[in-house]
């Protein structure tokens, strides 16, 4: 018999190291599926598409913390900012600028993560390590009163090569530690390292992830 949602949820939670946040990735999932997981106690959910987030959020309990984990275009920032708890995929100055502007309009201070490109594939978004250093050192953070960089996000290569995935996660963890220690970012906690999905959450946590984004292992194949 296929495991129930409750059984899959228990199994995923059993694989979490202490202090690691579980974001349930609910893109393409129905309201009923999301509600069922909410009823089991889950509060952090992740969505990839602005339109889908906009439709779903108002119909669901307002103590859900919505994580925007997709690639965000500037034209969609205004739709995401009012509902998002954390925006994971910030990878350009102009995007950060737009988020600050829209957060100001919404009367909020919004937490963001900078996305770093760690995978071999060309398709994944994100800053190179050099661009990350530039972002931390040179983006006009002091002028952005409605934005708080809280950490980094990355996606490993989609490969069977576990050593490669491990190396990519360890590389991101090193960057994270360097930035956090250098204290060049604006004052405030730099404490979130978003890495790990259904297929590689264990490797990500072993490398020091503080937040995993898990869809398939909870809800089944999309
Ligand atoms: C879809 C998605 C996930 C979840 O992937 P699963 O393999 O279903 O766990 C995590 N992170 C991002 C950025 C995603 O787009």
Coordinates of N, CA and C and ligand atoms in Angstrom, one line a residue:
X1 N 0.8 -1.2 0.0 CA 0.0 0.0 0.0 C 0.9 1.2 0.0
X2 N 0.5 2.2 -0.8 CA 1.3 3.5 -0.8 C 1.2 4.2 0.5
X3 N 2.3 4.8 1.0 CA 2.2 5.5 2.3 C 1.3 6.7 2.2
X4 N 0.6 6.9 3.3 CA -0.3 8.1 3.4 C 0.6 9.4 3.6
X5 N -0.1 10.5 3.4 CA 0.6 11.8 3.6 C 1.2 11.9 5.0
X6 N 0.4 11.5 6.0 CA 0.9 11.5 7.3 C 2.2 10.7 7.5
X7 N 2.2 9.5 6.9 CA 3.4 8.7 7.0 C 4.6 9.3 6.2
X8 N 4.3 9.9 5.1 CA 5.4 10.5 4.4 C 6.0 11.8 5.2
X9 N 5.0 12.5 5.8 CA 5.4 13.7 6.6 C 6.3 13.2 7.7
X10 N 5.9 12.2 8.4 CA 6.7 11.7 9.5 C 8.1 11.3 9.1
X11 N 8.1 10.6 7.9 CA 9.4 10.1 7.4 C 10.3 11.3 7.1
X12 N 9.7 12.3 6.4 CA 10.6 13.5 6.1 C 11.0 14.2 7.3
X13 N 10.1 14.3 8.3 CA 10.5 15.0 9.5 C 11.6 14.2 10.3
X14 N 11.5 12.9 10.2 CA 12.5 12.1 10.9 C 13.9 12.3 10.3
X15 N 13.9 12.7 9.0 CA 15.2 12.9 8.4 C 15.8 14.3 8.6
X16 N 15.1 15.2 9.3 CA 15.6 16.5 9.6 C 16.5 16.6 10.8
X17 N 17.7 17.2 10.6 CA 18.6 17.4 11.7 C 18.0 18.5 12.6
X18 N 18.4 18.6 13.8 CA 17.9 19.6 14.8 C 18.1 21.0 14.2
X19 N 17.1 21.8 14.3 CA 17.2 23.2 13.9 C 17.0 23.4 12.4
X20 N 16.8 22.4 11.6 CA 16.6 22.6 10.2 C 15.1 22.8 9.9
X21 N 14.9 23.9 9.2 CA 13.5 24.2 8.8 C 13.1 23.4 7.6
X22 N 11.8 22.8 7.6 CA 11.3 22.1 6.5 C 10.3 23.1 5.7
X23 N 10.6 23.3 4.5 CA 9.6 24.0 3.6 C 9.0 23.0 2.7
X24 N 7.7 22.9 2.8 CA 6.9 21.9 2.0 C 6.6 22.6 0.6
X25 N 7.2 22.1 -0.4 CA 7.1 22.7 -1.7 C 5.8 22.3 -2.3
X26 N 4.9 23.2 -2.5 CA 3.5 22.9 -2.8 C 3.1 23.3 -4.2
X27 N 4.1 23.7 -5.1 CA 3.8 24.0 -6.4 C 3.0 22.9 -7.1
X28 N 2.0 23.2 -7.9 CA 1.1 22.3 -8.6 C 0.2 21.5 -7.7
X29 N 0.4 21.6 -6.4 CA -0.5 20.8 -5.5 C -1.8 21.5 -5.3
X30 N -2.8 20.7 -5.0 CA -4.2 21.2 -4.8 C -4.3 21.8 -3.4
X31 N -5.4 22.6 -3.3 CA -5.7 23.2 -2.0 C -5.9 22.1 -0.9
X32 N -6.6 21.0 -1.3 CA -6.8 19.9 -0.4 C -5.5 19.3 0.1
X33 N -4.6 19.1 -0.8 CA -3.3 18.5 -0.4 C -2.6 19.5 0.6
X34 N -2.6 20.8 0.3 CA -1.9 21.7 1.2 C -2.6 21.8 2.5
X35 N -4.0 21.8 2.5 CA -4.7 21.9 3.7 C -4.5 20.6 4.6
X36 N -4.4 19.5 4.0 CA -4.1 18.2 4.7 C -2.8 18.3 5.4
X37 N -1.8 18.8 4.8 CA -0.4 18.9 5.4 C -0.5 20.0 6.5
X38 N -1.2 21.0 6.2 CA -1.4 22.1 7.3 C -2.0 21.5 8.5
X39 N -3.0 20.7 8.3 CA -3.7 20.0 9.5 C -2.8 19.1 10.3
X40 N -1.8 18.6 9.6 CA -0.8 17.7 10.3 C 0.2 18.6 11.0
X41 N 0.2 19.9 10.8 CA 1.1 20.8 11.6 C 2.1 21.6 10.8
X42 N 2.1 21.3 9.5 CA 3.1 22.1 8.7 C 2.7 23.5 8.5
X43 N 3.7 24.4 8.6 CA 3.3 25.9 8.5 C 4.2 26.6 7.4
X44 N 5.3 26.0 7.0 CA 6.2 26.7 6.0 C 5.9 25.9 4.7
X45 N 5.4 26.7 3.7 CA 5.2 26.2 2.3 C 5.9 27.0 1.3
X46 N 6.3 26.3 0.2 CA 7.1 27.0 -0.8 C 6.4 26.9 -2.2
X47 N 6.3 28.1 -2.9 CA 5.7 28.1 -4.2 C 6.7 28.7 -5.2
X48 N 6.6 28.3 -6.5 CA 7.5 28.8 -7.5 C 6.9 29.8 -8.4
X49 N 5.6 29.9 -8.5 CA 5.0 30.7 -9.6 C 4.1 31.8 -8.9
X50 N 4.4 33.1 -9.3 CA 3.7 34.2 -8.6 C 2.2 34.0 -8.7
X51 N 1.7 33.6 -9.9 CA 0.3 33.6 -10.1 C -0.4 32.5 -9.2
X52 N 0.3 31.4 -9.1 CA -0.2 30.3 -8.3 C -0.2 30.7 -6.8
X53 N 0.9 31.4 -6.4 CA 0.9 31.9 -5.0 C -0.2 32.8 -4.7
X54 N -0.4 33.7 -5.7 CA -1.5 34.7 -5.5 C -2.9 34.1 -5.4
X55 N -3.1 33.0 -6.1 CA -4.4 32.4 -6.1 C -4.6 31.6 -4.8
X56 N -3.5 30.9 -4.4 CA -3.6 30.0 -3.3 C -3.7 30.7 -1.9
X57 N -2.8 31.6 -1.7 CA -2.5 32.2 -0.4 C -3.8 32.7 0.3
X58 N -4.7 33.5 -0.5 CA -5.9 34.0 0.2 C -6.9 33.0 0.6
X59 N -6.8 31.8 0.0 CA -7.7 30.7 0.4 C -7.3 29.8 1.5
X60 N -6.1 30.1 2.0 CA -5.5 29.2 3.0 C -5.2 29.9 4.3
X61 N -5.0 29.2 5.4 CA -4.9 29.9 6.7 C -3.8 30.9 6.6
X62 N -4.0 32.1 7.3 CA -3.0 33.1 7.2 C -1.8 33.0 8.2
X63 N -1.8 31.9 8.9 CA -0.5 31.7 9.7 C 0.5 30.8 8.9
X64 N 0.2 30.5 7.6 CA 1.1 29.9 6.8 C 2.3 30.9 6.4
X65 N 3.5 30.4 6.5 CA 4.6 31.2 6.1 C 5.0 30.8 4.6
X66 N 4.7 31.7 3.7 CA 4.9 31.4 2.3 C 6.3 31.7 1.9
X67 N 7.0 30.8 1.3 CA 8.4 31.0 0.8 C 8.3 31.0 -0.7
X68 N 8.8 32.1 -1.3 CA 8.9 32.1 -2.8 C 10.2 31.6 -3.2
X69 N 10.2 30.4 -3.9 CA 11.4 29.7 -4.2 C 11.8 29.7 -5.6
X70 N 10.9 30.2 -6.5 CA 11.1 30.2 -7.9 C 11.9 31.3 -8.4
X71 N 12.1 31.4 -9.7 CA 12.8 32.5 -10.3 C 11.8 33.7 -10.5
X72 N 12.2 34.8 -9.9 CA 11.2 35.9 -9.8 C 11.6 37.0 -10.8
X73 N 10.6 37.4 -11.6 CA 10.8 38.5 -12.5 C 10.4 39.8 -11.8
X74 N 11.0 40.8 -12.2 CA 10.7 42.1 -11.6 C 9.3 42.5 -11.7
X75 N 8.7 42.2 -12.8 CA 7.3 42.5 -13.1 C 6.3 41.8 -12.1
X76 N 6.8 40.7 -11.5 CA 5.9 40.0 -10.6 C 6.2 40.2 -9.1
X77 N 7.2 41.1 -8.8 CA 7.6 41.3 -7.4 C 6.4 41.8 -6.6
X78 N 5.6 42.7 -7.3 CA 4.5 43.4 -6.5 C 3.4 42.3 -6.1
X79 N 3.3 41.2 -6.8 CA 2.4 40.2 -6.4 C 2.9 39.3 -5.3
X80 N 4.2 39.2 -5.2 CA 4.8 38.2 -4.3 C 5.1 38.9 -2.9
X81 N 5.5 40.1 -3.0 CA 5.9 40.8 -1.7 C 4.8 40.9 -0.6
X82 N 3.6 41.1 -1.0 CA 2.6 41.2 0.1 C 2.4 39.9 0.9
X83 N 2.6 38.8 0.2 CA 2.3 37.5 0.9 C 3.6 36.7 1.4
X84 N 4.7 37.1 0.8 CA 5.9 36.2 1.1 C 6.5 36.5 2.5
X85 N 6.9 35.4 3.1 CA 7.6 35.4 4.4 C 9.1 35.5 4.1
X86 N 9.6 34.8 3.0 CA 11.0 34.8 2.6 C 11.1 34.6 1.1
X87 N 11.9 35.4 0.4 CA 12.1 35.2 -1.0 C 13.5 34.6 -1.2
X88 N 13.5 33.4 -1.7 CA 14.8 32.7 -1.8 C 15.7 33.0 -2.9
X89 N 15.1 33.4 -4.1 CA 16.0 33.4 -5.3 C 16.5 34.7 -5.8
X90 N 16.9 35.6 -4.9 CA 17.4 36.9 -5.4 C 18.7 36.8 -6.0
X91 N 18.8 37.2 -7.3 CA 20.1 37.0 -8.0 C 20.5 38.2 -8.9
X92 N 19.8 39.4 -8.6 CA 20.3 40.6 -9.3 C 20.0 41.8 -8.5
X93 N 20.8 42.8 -8.7 CA 20.7 44.1 -8.0 C 19.3 44.7 -8.3
X94 N 18.9 44.6 -9.6 CA 17.6 45.3 -10.0 C 16.4 44.6 -9.3
X95 N 16.6 43.3 -9.2 CA 15.5 42.5 -8.5 C 15.4 42.9 -7.0
X96 N 16.6 43.0 -6.3 CA 16.6 43.4 -4.9 C 16.0 44.8 -4.8
X97 N 16.4 45.7 -5.7 CA 15.9 47.0 -5.6 C 14.4 47.1 -5.7
X98 N 13.9 46.3 -6.6 CA 12.4 46.2 -6.8 C 11.7 45.7 -5.6
X99 N 12.3 44.7 -5.0 CA 11.7 44.1 -3.8 C 11.7 45.1 -2.7
X100 N 12.8 45.9 -2.5 CA 12.8 46.9 -1.5 C 11.7 47.9 -1.7
X101 N 11.6 48.3 -3.0 CA 10.6 49.3 -3.3 C 9.2 48.9 -3.0
X102 N 8.9 47.6 -3.4 CA 7.5 47.1 -3.2 C 7.3 46.8 -1.8
X103 N 8.3 46.4 -1.0 CA 8.2 46.2 0.4 C 7.9 47.5 1.1
X104 N 8.5 48.5 0.7 CA 8.2 49.8 1.3 C 6.7 50.2 1.1
X105 N 6.3 50.0 -0.2 CA 4.9 50.3 -0.5 C 3.9 49.5 0.4
X106 N 4.3 48.2 0.6 CA 3.5 47.3 1.4 C 3.7 47.5 2.9
X107 N 4.6 48.4 3.3 CA 4.8 48.7 4.7 C 5.5 47.5 5.4
X108 N 6.4 46.8 4.7 CA 7.0 45.6 5.3 C 8.5 45.7 5.2
X109 N 9.2 44.9 6.0 CA 10.6 44.6 5.8 C 10.7 43.2 5.5
X110 N 11.2 42.9 4.3 CA 11.1 41.5 3.8 C 12.5 40.8 3.8
X111 N 12.5 39.6 4.3 CA 13.7 38.8 4.3 C 13.9 38.2 3.0
X112 N 15.2 38.2 2.5 CA 15.5 37.6 1.2 C 16.8 36.7 1.4
X113 N 16.9 35.8 0.4 CA 18.2 35.0 0.3 C 18.8 35.3 -1.1
X114 N 20.1 35.4 -1.1 CA 20.8 35.5 -2.4 C 21.0 34.1 -3.0
X115 N 20.6 33.9 -4.2 CA 20.8 32.6 -4.9 C 22.1 32.5 -5.5
X116 N 22.8 31.5 -5.2 CA 24.2 31.3 -5.8 C 24.1 30.1 -6.8
X117 N 24.7 30.2 -7.9 CA 24.8 29.2 -8.9 C 25.9 28.2 -8.5
X118 N 25.5 27.0 -8.1 CA 26.5 26.0 -7.7 C 26.6 24.8 -8.6
X119 N 25.5 24.6 -9.4 CA 25.4 23.4 -10.2 C 26.2 23.5 -11.5
X120 N 26.4 22.4 -12.1 CA 27.1 22.4 -13.4 C 26.2 22.9 -14.5
X121 N 24.9 22.6 -14.4 CA 23.9 22.9 -15.5 C 23.9 24.4 -15.7
X122 N 23.7 24.8 -17.0 CA 23.6 26.2 -17.3 C 22.2 26.8 -17.0
X123 N 21.2 25.9 -16.8 CA 19.9 26.3 -16.7 C 19.5 26.9 -15.4
X124 N 20.3 26.6 -14.4 CA 19.9 27.1 -13.0 C 20.3 28.5 -12.9
X125 N 19.5 29.3 -12.2 CA 19.8 30.7 -12.0 C 20.7 30.9 -10.8
X126 N 21.2 32.1 -10.6 CA 22.0 32.4 -9.5 C 23.2 33.2 -9.8
X127 N 23.8 33.8 -8.7 CA 25.1 34.5 -8.8 C 26.2 33.6 -8.8
X128 N 27.3 33.9 -9.5 CA 28.5 33.2 -9.4 C 29.2 33.6 -8.0
X129 N 30.1 32.8 -7.5 CA 30.8 33.2 -6.3 C 31.3 34.7 -6.4
X130 N 31.9 35.0 -7.5 CA 32.5 36.4 -7.7 C 31.4 37.4 -7.6
X131 N 30.3 37.1 -8.3 CA 29.1 38.0 -8.3 C 28.5 38.2 -6.8
X132 N 28.6 37.1 -6.1 CA 28.1 37.1 -4.7 C 28.9 38.1 -3.9
X133 N 30.3 37.9 -4.0 CA 31.2 38.8 -3.3 C 30.9 40.3 -3.7
X134 N 30.6 40.5 -4.9 CA 30.3 41.9 -5.4 C 29.0 42.3 -4.8
X135 N 28.0 41.4 -4.7 CA 26.7 41.8 -4.2 C 26.8 42.2 -2.7
X136 N 27.5 41.4 -2.0 CA 27.7 41.6 -0.5 C 28.4 42.9 -0.3
X137 N 29.5 43.1 -1.1 CA 30.3 44.3 -0.8 C 29.8 45.6 -1.4
X138 N 29.1 45.5 -2.6 CA 28.9 46.7 -3.4 C 27.4 47.0 -3.6
X139 N 26.5 46.1 -3.4 CA 25.1 46.5 -3.6 C 24.7 47.5 -2.5
X140 N 23.8 48.5 -2.9 CA 23.6 49.6 -1.9 C 22.6 49.2 -0.8
X141 N 23.0 48.2 0.0 CA 22.2 47.7 1.1 C 21.7 48.8 2.0
X142 N 22.6 49.7 2.3 CA 22.2 50.7 3.3 C 21.0 51.6 2.9
X143 N 20.9 51.6 1.6 CA 19.7 52.4 1.1 C 18.4 51.6 1.0
X144 N 18.5 50.3 1.2 CA 17.3 49.5 1.1 C 16.8 49.2 2.5
X145 N 16.0 50.0 3.0 CA 15.5 49.9 4.4 C 14.5 48.8 4.6
X146 N 13.9 48.3 3.5 CA 12.8 47.3 3.5 C 13.2 45.9 3.1
X147 N 14.5 45.7 3.2 CA 15.0 44.4 2.7 C 16.1 43.9 3.7
X148 N 16.0 42.6 4.0 CA 17.0 42.1 4.9 C 17.6 40.8 4.3
X149 N 18.9 40.8 3.9 CA 19.5 39.6 3.4 C 19.8 38.7 4.6
X150 N 19.1 37.5 4.5 CA 19.2 36.6 5.7 C 20.1 35.4 5.4
X151 N 20.6 35.2 4.1 CA 21.4 34.1 3.8 C 21.5 33.8 2.4
X152 N 21.8 32.5 2.1 CA 22.0 32.1 0.7 C 21.1 30.9 0.4
X153 N 20.9 30.7 -0.9 CA 20.1 29.6 -1.4 C 20.8 29.0 -2.7
X154 N 20.8 27.7 -2.8 CA 21.4 27.1 -4.0 C 20.8 25.7 -4.3
X155 N 21.0 25.4 -5.6 CA 20.5 24.1 -6.0 C 21.7 23.3 -6.6
X156 N 21.8 22.1 -6.2 CA 22.9 21.2 -6.7 C 22.6 20.7 -8.0
X157 N 23.6 20.2 -8.7 CA 23.3 19.5 -10.0 C 22.3 18.4 -9.9
X158 N 21.5 18.2 -10.9 CA 20.6 17.0 -10.9 C 21.4 15.8 -11.5
X159 N 22.1 15.1 -10.6 CA 23.0 14.1 -11.1 C 23.0 12.9 -10.1
X160 N 23.4 11.7 -10.6 CA 23.5 10.6 -9.7 C 24.9 10.6 -8.9
X161 N 25.7 11.5 -9.3 CA 27.1 11.6 -8.8 C 27.0 12.3 -7.4
X162 N 26.9 11.5 -6.3 CA 26.7 12.0 -5.0 C 27.9 12.9 -4.6
X163 N 29.1 12.5 -5.0 CA 30.3 13.3 -4.6 C 30.2 14.7 -5.2
X164 N 29.8 14.8 -6.4 CA 29.6 16.1 -7.0 C 28.6 16.9 -6.2
X165 N 27.5 16.3 -5.9 CA 26.5 17.1 -5.2 C 27.0 17.5 -3.8
X166 N 27.7 16.6 -3.1 CA 28.3 16.9 -1.8 C 29.3 18.1 -2.0
X167 N 30.1 18.1 -3.0 CA 31.1 19.2 -3.2 C 30.4 20.5 -3.5
X168 N 29.3 20.4 -4.2 CA 28.6 21.7 -4.5 C 28.0 22.3 -3.2
X169 N 27.4 21.4 -2.4 CA 26.8 21.9 -1.2 C 27.9 22.4 -0.2
X170 N 29.0 21.7 -0.2 CA 30.1 22.1 0.7 C 30.6 23.5 0.3
X171 N 30.7 23.7 -1.0 CA 31.2 25.0 -1.6 C 30.2 26.1 -1.2
X172 N 28.9 25.8 -1.2 CA 28.0 26.9 -0.9 C 28.1 27.2 0.6
X173 N 28.2 26.1 1.4 CA 28.4 26.3 2.9 C 29.6 27.2 3.2
X174 N 30.7 26.9 2.5 CA 31.9 27.8 2.7 C 31.7 29.2 2.3
X175 N 31.0 29.5 1.2 CA 30.7 30.8 0.9 C 29.8 31.5 1.9
X176 N 28.8 30.7 2.4 CA 27.9 31.2 3.4 C 28.7 31.6 4.7
X177 N 29.6 30.7 5.1 CA 30.4 31.0 6.3 C 31.3 32.2 6.1
X178 N 31.8 32.3 5.0 CA 32.7 33.5 4.7 C 31.9 34.8 4.8
X179 N 30.8 34.8 4.1 CA 29.9 36.0 4.1 C 29.5 36.3 5.6
X180 N 29.0 35.3 6.3 CA 28.5 35.5 7.6 C 29.6 36.0 8.5
X181 N 30.8 35.5 8.4 CA 31.9 36.0 9.3 C 32.4 37.3 8.9
X182 N 32.4 37.7 7.6 CA 33.0 38.9 7.2 C 32.2 40.1 7.7
X183 N 30.9 39.9 7.9 CA 30.1 40.9 8.5 C 30.0 42.2 7.6
X184 N 30.1 42.0 6.3 CA 30.0 43.1 5.4 C 28.6 43.4 5.0
X185 N 27.8 42.4 5.3 CA 26.3 42.6 5.0 C 25.8 43.6 6.0
X186 N 24.6 44.1 5.8 CA 24.0 45.0 6.8 C 23.8 44.3 8.1
X187 N 23.8 45.1 9.2 CA 23.7 44.5 10.5 C 22.4 43.6 10.6
X188 N 22.4 42.6 11.4 CA 21.3 41.7 11.4 C 21.7 40.3 11.1
X189 N 20.9 39.3 11.5 CA 21.3 37.9 11.4 C 21.5 37.5 9.9
X190 N 22.6 36.8 9.7 CA 22.8 36.2 8.4 C 22.9 34.7 8.7
X191 N 21.7 34.0 8.7 CA 21.6 32.7 9.4 C 20.9 31.6 8.7
X192 N 20.6 31.9 7.4 CA 19.7 30.9 6.7 C 20.5 30.4 5.4
X193 N 20.6 29.1 5.4 CA 21.3 28.5 4.2 C 20.3 27.5 3.6
X194 N 19.6 27.9 2.5 CA 18.5 27.1 1.9 C 19.1 26.2 0.9
X195 N 19.3 24.9 1.2 CA 19.8 23.9 0.2 C 19.3 22.6 0.6
X196 N 18.9 21.8 -0.4 CA 18.5 20.4 -0.2 C 17.0 20.3 -0.7
X197 N 16.7 19.3 -1.5 CA 15.4 18.9 -2.0 C 15.2 17.5 -1.7
X198 N 14.1 16.9 -2.3 CA 13.8 15.5 -1.9 C 14.9 14.6 -2.2
X199 N 15.6 14.7 -3.3 CA 16.6 13.8 -3.7 C 18.0 14.0 -3.0
X200 N 18.2 15.2 -2.4 CA 19.6 15.4 -1.9 C 19.5 16.1 -0.5
X201 N 18.4 16.0 0.2 CA 18.3 16.7 1.5 C 19.3 16.2 2.5
X202 N 19.6 14.9 2.5 CA 20.5 14.4 3.4 C 21.9 15.0 3.2
X203 N 22.4 15.0 2.0 CA 23.7 15.5 1.7 C 23.7 17.0 2.0
X204 N 22.7 17.7 1.7 CA 22.6 19.1 2.0 C 22.8 19.4 3.5
X205 N 22.0 18.6 4.3 CA 22.1 18.8 5.8 C 23.5 18.4 6.3
X206 N 24.1 17.4 5.8 CA 25.4 17.0 6.2 C 26.4 18.1 5.9
X207 N 26.1 18.9 4.9 CA 27.0 20.0 4.5 C 26.7 21.3 5.3
X208 N 25.6 21.3 6.0 CA 25.3 22.5 6.8 C 24.1 23.3 6.5
X209 N 23.2 22.7 5.7 CA 21.9 23.4 5.4 C 21.1 23.7 6.6
X210 N 20.4 24.8 6.6 CA 19.5 25.2 7.7 C 18.1 25.1 7.3
X211 N 17.8 24.9 6.0 CA 16.5 24.9 5.5 C 16.5 24.0 4.3
X212 N 15.5 23.0 4.2 CA 15.4 22.2 3.1 C 14.0 22.4 2.4
X213 N 14.0 22.3 1.1 CA 12.7 22.6 0.3 C 12.3 21.3 -0.3
X214 N 11.2 20.7 0.2 CA 10.9 19.3 -0.2 C 9.4 19.2 -0.7
X215 N 9.3 18.7 -1.9 CA 8.0 18.5 -2.5 C 7.7 17.1 -2.7
X216 N 8.4 16.4 -3.6 CA 8.0 15.0 -4.0 C 8.0 14.0 -2.8
X217 N 8.9 14.1 -1.9 CA 9.0 13.2 -0.8 C 7.8 13.3 0.1
X218 N 7.1 14.5 0.1 CA 5.9 14.7 0.9 C 4.6 14.4 0.1
X219 N 4.5 14.9 -1.1 CA 3.3 14.9 -1.8 C 3.2 13.8 -2.9
X220 N 4.4 13.2 -3.1 CA 4.5 12.2 -4.2 C 4.9 12.9 -5.5
X221 N 5.1 12.1 -6.6 CA 5.6 12.7 -7.8 C 4.6 13.7 -8.4
X222 N 5.2 14.8 -9.0 CA 4.3 15.8 -9.6 C 3.9 15.4 -11.0
Ligands
LIG1 C1 10.3 22.1 -7.0 C2 11.4 22.6 -6.2 C3 11.8 22.0 -5.0 C4 11.2 20.7 -4.5 O1 11.7 19.6 -5.3 P1 11.4 18.1 -4.9 O2 12.4 17.3 -5.7 O3 10.0 17.9 -5.4 O4 11.5 18.0 -3.5 C5 12.8 22.6 -4.2 N1 13.4 23.8 -4.6 C6 13.0 24.4 -5.7 C7 13.7 25.7 -6.1 C8 12.1 23.9 -6.6 O5 11.8 24.5 -7.7

